[in-house]
GROMACS .gro file of C-alpha atoms in nm:
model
  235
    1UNK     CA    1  -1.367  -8.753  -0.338
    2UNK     CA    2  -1.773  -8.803  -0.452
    3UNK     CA    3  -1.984  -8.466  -0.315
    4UNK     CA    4  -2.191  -8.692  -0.102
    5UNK     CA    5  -1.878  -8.808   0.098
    6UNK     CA    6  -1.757  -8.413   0.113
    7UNK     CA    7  -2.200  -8.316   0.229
    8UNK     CA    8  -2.105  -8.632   0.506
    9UNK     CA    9  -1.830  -8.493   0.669
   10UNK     CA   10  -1.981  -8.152   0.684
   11UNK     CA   11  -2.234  -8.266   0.854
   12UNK     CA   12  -2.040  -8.435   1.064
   13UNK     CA   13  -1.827  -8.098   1.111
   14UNK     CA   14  -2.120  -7.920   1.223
   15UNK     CA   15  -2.281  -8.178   1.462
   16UNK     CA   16  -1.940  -8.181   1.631
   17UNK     CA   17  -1.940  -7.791   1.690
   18UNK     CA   18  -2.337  -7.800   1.793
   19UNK     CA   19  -2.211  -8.081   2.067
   20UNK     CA   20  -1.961  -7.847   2.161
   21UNK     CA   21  -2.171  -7.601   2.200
   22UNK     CA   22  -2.380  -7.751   2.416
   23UNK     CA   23  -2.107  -7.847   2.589
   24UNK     CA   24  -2.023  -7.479   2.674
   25UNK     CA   25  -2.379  -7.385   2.718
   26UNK     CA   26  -2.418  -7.662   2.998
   27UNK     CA   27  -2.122  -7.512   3.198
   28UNK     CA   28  -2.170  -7.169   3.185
   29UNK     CA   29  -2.540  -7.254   3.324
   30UNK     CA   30  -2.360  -7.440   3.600
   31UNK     CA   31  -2.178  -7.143   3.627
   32UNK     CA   32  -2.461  -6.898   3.731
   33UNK     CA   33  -2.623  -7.203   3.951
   34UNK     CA   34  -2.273  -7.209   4.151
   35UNK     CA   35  -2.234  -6.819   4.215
   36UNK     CA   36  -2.601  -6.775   4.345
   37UNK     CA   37  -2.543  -7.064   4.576
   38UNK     CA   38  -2.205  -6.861   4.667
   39UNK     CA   39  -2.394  -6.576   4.735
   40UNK     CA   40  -2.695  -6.749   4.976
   41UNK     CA   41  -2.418  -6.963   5.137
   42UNK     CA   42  -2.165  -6.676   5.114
   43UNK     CA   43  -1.898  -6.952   5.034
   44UNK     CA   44  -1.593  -6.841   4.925
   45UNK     CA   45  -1.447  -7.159   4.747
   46UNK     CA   46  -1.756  -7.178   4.523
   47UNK     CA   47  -1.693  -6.844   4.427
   48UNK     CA   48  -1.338  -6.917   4.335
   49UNK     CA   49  -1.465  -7.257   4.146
   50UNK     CA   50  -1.698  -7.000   3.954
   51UNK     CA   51  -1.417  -6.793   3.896
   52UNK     CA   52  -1.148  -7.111   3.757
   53UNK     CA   53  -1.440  -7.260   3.547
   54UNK     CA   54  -1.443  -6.875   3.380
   55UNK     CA   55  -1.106  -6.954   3.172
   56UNK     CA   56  -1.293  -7.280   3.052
   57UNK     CA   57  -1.560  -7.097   2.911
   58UNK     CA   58  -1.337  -6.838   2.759
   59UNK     CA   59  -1.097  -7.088   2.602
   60UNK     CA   60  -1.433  -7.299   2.448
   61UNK     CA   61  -1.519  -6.968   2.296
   62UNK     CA   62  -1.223  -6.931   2.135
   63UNK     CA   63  -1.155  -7.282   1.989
   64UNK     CA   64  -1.518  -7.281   1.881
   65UNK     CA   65  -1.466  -6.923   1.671
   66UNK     CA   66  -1.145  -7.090   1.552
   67UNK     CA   67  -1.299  -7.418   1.393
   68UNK     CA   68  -1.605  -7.202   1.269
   69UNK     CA   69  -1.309  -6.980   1.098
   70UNK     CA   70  -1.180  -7.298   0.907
   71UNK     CA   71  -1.502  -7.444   0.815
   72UNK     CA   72  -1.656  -7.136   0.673
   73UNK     CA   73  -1.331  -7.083   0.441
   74UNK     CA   74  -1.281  -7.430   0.359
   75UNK     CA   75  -1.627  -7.531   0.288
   76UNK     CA   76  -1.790  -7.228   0.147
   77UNK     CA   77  -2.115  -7.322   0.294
   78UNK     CA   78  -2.449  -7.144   0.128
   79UNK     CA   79  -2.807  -7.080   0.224
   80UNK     CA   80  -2.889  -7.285   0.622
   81UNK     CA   81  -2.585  -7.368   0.670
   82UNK     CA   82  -2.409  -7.051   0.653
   83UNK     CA   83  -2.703  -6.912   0.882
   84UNK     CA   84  -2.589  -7.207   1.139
   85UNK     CA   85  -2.263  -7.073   1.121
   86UNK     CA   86  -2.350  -6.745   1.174
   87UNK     CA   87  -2.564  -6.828   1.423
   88UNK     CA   88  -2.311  -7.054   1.624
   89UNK     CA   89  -2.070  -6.777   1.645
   90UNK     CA   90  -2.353  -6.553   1.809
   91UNK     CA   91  -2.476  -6.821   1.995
   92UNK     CA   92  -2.098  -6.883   2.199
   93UNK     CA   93  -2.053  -6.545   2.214
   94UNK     CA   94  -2.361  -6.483   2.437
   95UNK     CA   95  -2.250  -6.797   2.616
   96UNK     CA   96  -1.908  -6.605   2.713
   97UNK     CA   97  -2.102  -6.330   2.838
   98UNK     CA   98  -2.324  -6.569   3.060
   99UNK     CA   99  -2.003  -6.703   3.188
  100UNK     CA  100  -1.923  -6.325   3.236
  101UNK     CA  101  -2.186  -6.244   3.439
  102UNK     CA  102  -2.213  -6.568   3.665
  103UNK     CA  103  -1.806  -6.472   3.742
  104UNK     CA  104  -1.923  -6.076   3.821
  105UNK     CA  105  -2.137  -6.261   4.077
  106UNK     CA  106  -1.852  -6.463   4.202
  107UNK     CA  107  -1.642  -6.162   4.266
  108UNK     CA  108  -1.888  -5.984   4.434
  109UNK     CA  109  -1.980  -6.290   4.671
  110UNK     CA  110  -1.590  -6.242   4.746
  111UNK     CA  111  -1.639  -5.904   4.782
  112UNK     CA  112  -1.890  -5.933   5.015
  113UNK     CA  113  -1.695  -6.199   5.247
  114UNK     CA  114  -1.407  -5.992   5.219
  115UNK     CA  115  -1.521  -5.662   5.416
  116UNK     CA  116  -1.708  -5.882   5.669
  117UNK     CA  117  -2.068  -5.831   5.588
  118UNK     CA  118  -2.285  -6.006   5.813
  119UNK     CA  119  -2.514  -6.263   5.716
  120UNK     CA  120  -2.798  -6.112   5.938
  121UNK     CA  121  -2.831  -5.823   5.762
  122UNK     CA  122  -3.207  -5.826   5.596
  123UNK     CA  123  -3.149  -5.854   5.246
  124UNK     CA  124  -3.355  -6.019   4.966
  125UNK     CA  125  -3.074  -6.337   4.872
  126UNK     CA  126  -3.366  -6.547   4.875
  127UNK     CA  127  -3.559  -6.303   4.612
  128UNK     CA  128  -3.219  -6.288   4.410
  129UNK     CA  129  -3.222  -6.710   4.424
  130UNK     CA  130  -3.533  -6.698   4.240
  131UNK     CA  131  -3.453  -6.441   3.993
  132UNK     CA  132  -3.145  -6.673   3.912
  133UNK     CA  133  -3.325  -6.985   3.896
  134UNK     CA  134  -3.556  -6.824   3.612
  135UNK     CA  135  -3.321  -6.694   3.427
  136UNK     CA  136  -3.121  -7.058   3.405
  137UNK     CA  137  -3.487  -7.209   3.317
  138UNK     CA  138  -3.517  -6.989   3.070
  139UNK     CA  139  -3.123  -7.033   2.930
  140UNK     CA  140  -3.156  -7.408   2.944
  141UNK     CA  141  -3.476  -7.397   2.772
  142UNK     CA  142  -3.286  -7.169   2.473
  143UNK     CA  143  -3.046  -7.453   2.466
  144UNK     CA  144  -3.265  -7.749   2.470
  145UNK     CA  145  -3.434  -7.533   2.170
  146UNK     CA  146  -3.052  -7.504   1.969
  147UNK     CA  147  -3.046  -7.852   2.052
  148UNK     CA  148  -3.393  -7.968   1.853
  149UNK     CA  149  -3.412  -7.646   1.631
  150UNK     CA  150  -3.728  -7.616   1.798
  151UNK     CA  151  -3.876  -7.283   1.740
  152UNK     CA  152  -4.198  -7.315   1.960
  153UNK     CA  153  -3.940  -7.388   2.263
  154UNK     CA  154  -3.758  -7.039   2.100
  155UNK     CA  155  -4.054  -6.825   2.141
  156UNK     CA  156  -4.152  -6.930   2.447
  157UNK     CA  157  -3.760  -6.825   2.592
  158UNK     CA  158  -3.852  -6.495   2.412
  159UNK     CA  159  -4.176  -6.502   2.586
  160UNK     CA  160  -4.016  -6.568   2.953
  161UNK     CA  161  -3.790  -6.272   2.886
  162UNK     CA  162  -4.091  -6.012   3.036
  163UNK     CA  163  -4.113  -6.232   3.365
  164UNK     CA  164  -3.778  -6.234   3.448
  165UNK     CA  165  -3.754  -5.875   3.372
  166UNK     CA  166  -4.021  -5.783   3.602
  167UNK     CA  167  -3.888  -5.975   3.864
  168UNK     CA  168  -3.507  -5.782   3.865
  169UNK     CA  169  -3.769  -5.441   3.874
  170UNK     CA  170  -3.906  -5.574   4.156
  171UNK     CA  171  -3.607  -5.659   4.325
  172UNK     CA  172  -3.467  -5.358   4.229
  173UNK     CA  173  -3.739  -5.178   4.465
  174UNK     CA  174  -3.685  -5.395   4.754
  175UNK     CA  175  -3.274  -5.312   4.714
  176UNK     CA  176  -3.401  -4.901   4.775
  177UNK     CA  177  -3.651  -5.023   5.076
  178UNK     CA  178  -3.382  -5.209   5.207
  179UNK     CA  179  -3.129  -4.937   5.161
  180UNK     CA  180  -3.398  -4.657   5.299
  181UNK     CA  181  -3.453  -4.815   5.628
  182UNK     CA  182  -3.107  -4.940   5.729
  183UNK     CA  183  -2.814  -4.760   5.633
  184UNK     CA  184  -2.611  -5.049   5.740
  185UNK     CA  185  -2.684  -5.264   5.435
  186UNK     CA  186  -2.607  -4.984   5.187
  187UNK     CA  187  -2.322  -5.072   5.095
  188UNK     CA  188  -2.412  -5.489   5.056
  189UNK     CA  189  -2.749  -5.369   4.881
  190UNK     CA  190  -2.529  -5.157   4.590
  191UNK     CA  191  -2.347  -5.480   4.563
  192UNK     CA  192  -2.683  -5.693   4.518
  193UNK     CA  193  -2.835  -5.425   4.290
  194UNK     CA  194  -2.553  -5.562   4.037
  195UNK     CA  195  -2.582  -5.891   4.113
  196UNK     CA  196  -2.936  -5.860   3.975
  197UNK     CA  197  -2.845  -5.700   3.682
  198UNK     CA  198  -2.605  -5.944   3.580
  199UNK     CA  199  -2.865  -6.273   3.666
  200UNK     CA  200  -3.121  -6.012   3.463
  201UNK     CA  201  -2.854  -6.004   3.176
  202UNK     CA  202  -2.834  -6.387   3.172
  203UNK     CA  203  -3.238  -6.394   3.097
  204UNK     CA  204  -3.140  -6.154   2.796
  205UNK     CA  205  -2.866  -6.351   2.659
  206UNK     CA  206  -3.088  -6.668   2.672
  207UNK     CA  207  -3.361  -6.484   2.474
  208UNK     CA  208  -3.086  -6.372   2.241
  209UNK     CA  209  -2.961  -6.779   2.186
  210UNK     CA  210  -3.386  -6.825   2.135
  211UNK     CA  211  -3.375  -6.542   1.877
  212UNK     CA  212  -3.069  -6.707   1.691
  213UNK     CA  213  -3.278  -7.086   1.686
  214UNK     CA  214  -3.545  -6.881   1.517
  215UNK     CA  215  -3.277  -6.724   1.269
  216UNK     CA  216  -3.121  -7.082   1.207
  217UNK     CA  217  -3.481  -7.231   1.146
  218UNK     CA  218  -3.691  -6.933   0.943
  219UNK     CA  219  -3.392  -6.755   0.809
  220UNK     CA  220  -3.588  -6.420   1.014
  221UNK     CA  221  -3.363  -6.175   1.190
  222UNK     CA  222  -3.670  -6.161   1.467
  223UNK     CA  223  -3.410  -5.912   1.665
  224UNK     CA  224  -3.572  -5.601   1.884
  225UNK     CA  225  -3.905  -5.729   1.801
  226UNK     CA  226  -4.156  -5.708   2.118
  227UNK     CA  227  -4.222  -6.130   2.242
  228UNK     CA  228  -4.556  -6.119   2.107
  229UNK     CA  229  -4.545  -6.011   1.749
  230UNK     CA  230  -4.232  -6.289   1.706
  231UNK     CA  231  -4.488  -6.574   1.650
  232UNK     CA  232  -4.655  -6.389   1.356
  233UNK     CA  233  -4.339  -6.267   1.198
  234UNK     CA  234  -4.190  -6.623   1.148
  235UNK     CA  235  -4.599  -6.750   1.004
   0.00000   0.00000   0.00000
């Protein structure tokens, strides 16, 4: 077997795990997207769909490792495409923990069905909605950056990271308002509070799939770096 057929089928091999990847990064985003509309519909079946789609996820993850396993001993990649590698594995396990958070979301929604709370009790959904639908912009933007190796589209994900993180602070002082001056949504608010920190998480496992493009690309570890000094580390 010539080394150029053995360099084609690698390549092959890794444009078939990148597809998969994708793959899982798509659902888990449609993940997130179904358990916020759960939670401002508070519908239980979407919840549960959230919560089925969750073993999907879980079983990509592992398949994924499992090929990434095989190539890496059979191939002895060097140099970028070891840092791929690397890279992938990071990548689908920050994709699990998306999936993680959108099904924390779903089980709250549940939850919140489940000891009757009333749908006209004044509570920011429609603030949370928001907060969810920046933190998928910002995840599918980290993808569509994997997907072109596009390190612009990277920083820019890192960039995002401060907006979205604002926004769960700010949300997270509306929860205590809310909380302060009616006792009855107390107990619904606690549950919100963690539904915000789990869409919040999602905007900081997209920046992390941004900071592994960057790693893929530059060969830079750009890791607990503050957004704007990234740009000038990878010059």
């Amino acid at each position: 077997m010539t080394e150029k057929h053995l360099s084609s089928q690698f390549d092959t091999e890794l444009g078939t795990i990148s597809t998969r990847v994708l793959e899982m990064g798509g659902l888990v985003e449609s993940q997130v997207a179904q358990a916020v509309a759960a939670l401002t519909t508070f519908n239980g079946e979407e919840a549960t769909r959230v919560l089925v789609q969750e073993i999907t996820v879980n079983q990509m993850e592992v398949s994924i490792d499992a090929d990434l396993s095989t190539i890496i001993a059979r191939r002895q990649p060097t140099a970028r495409d070891l840092r791929l590698l690397i890279a992938i594995s990071k990548t689908i396990g920050n994709l699990e923990r998306v999936g993680d958070e959108a099904a924390r979301v779903a089980r709250t929604v549940q939850r919140l069905i489940n000891t009757g709370v009333s749908t006209r009790l004044r509570l920011p959904v429609s603030d949370l909605q928001f907060a969810s639908e920046l933190a998928t912009a910002s995840l599918r933007r980290a993808l569509d950056a994997f997907a072109r190796l596009d390190t612009q589209t990277a920083i820019e994900v890192i960039r995002a990271d401060n907006e979205i993180d604002s926004e769960f602070e700010g949300l997270m002082r509306k929860l205590i308002t809310y909380m302060m001056e009616d006792p009855r949504t107390i107990s619904a608010a606690i549950d919100l509070v963690f539904v915000a920190k789990a869409i919040e998480r999602v905007g900081d496992h997209a920046k992390n799939l941004a900071e592994q493009v960057i790693y893929i690309v530059k060969g830079t570890d750009v890791r607990h770096n503050a957004p704007d000094t990234v740009e000038s580390i990878i010059k």
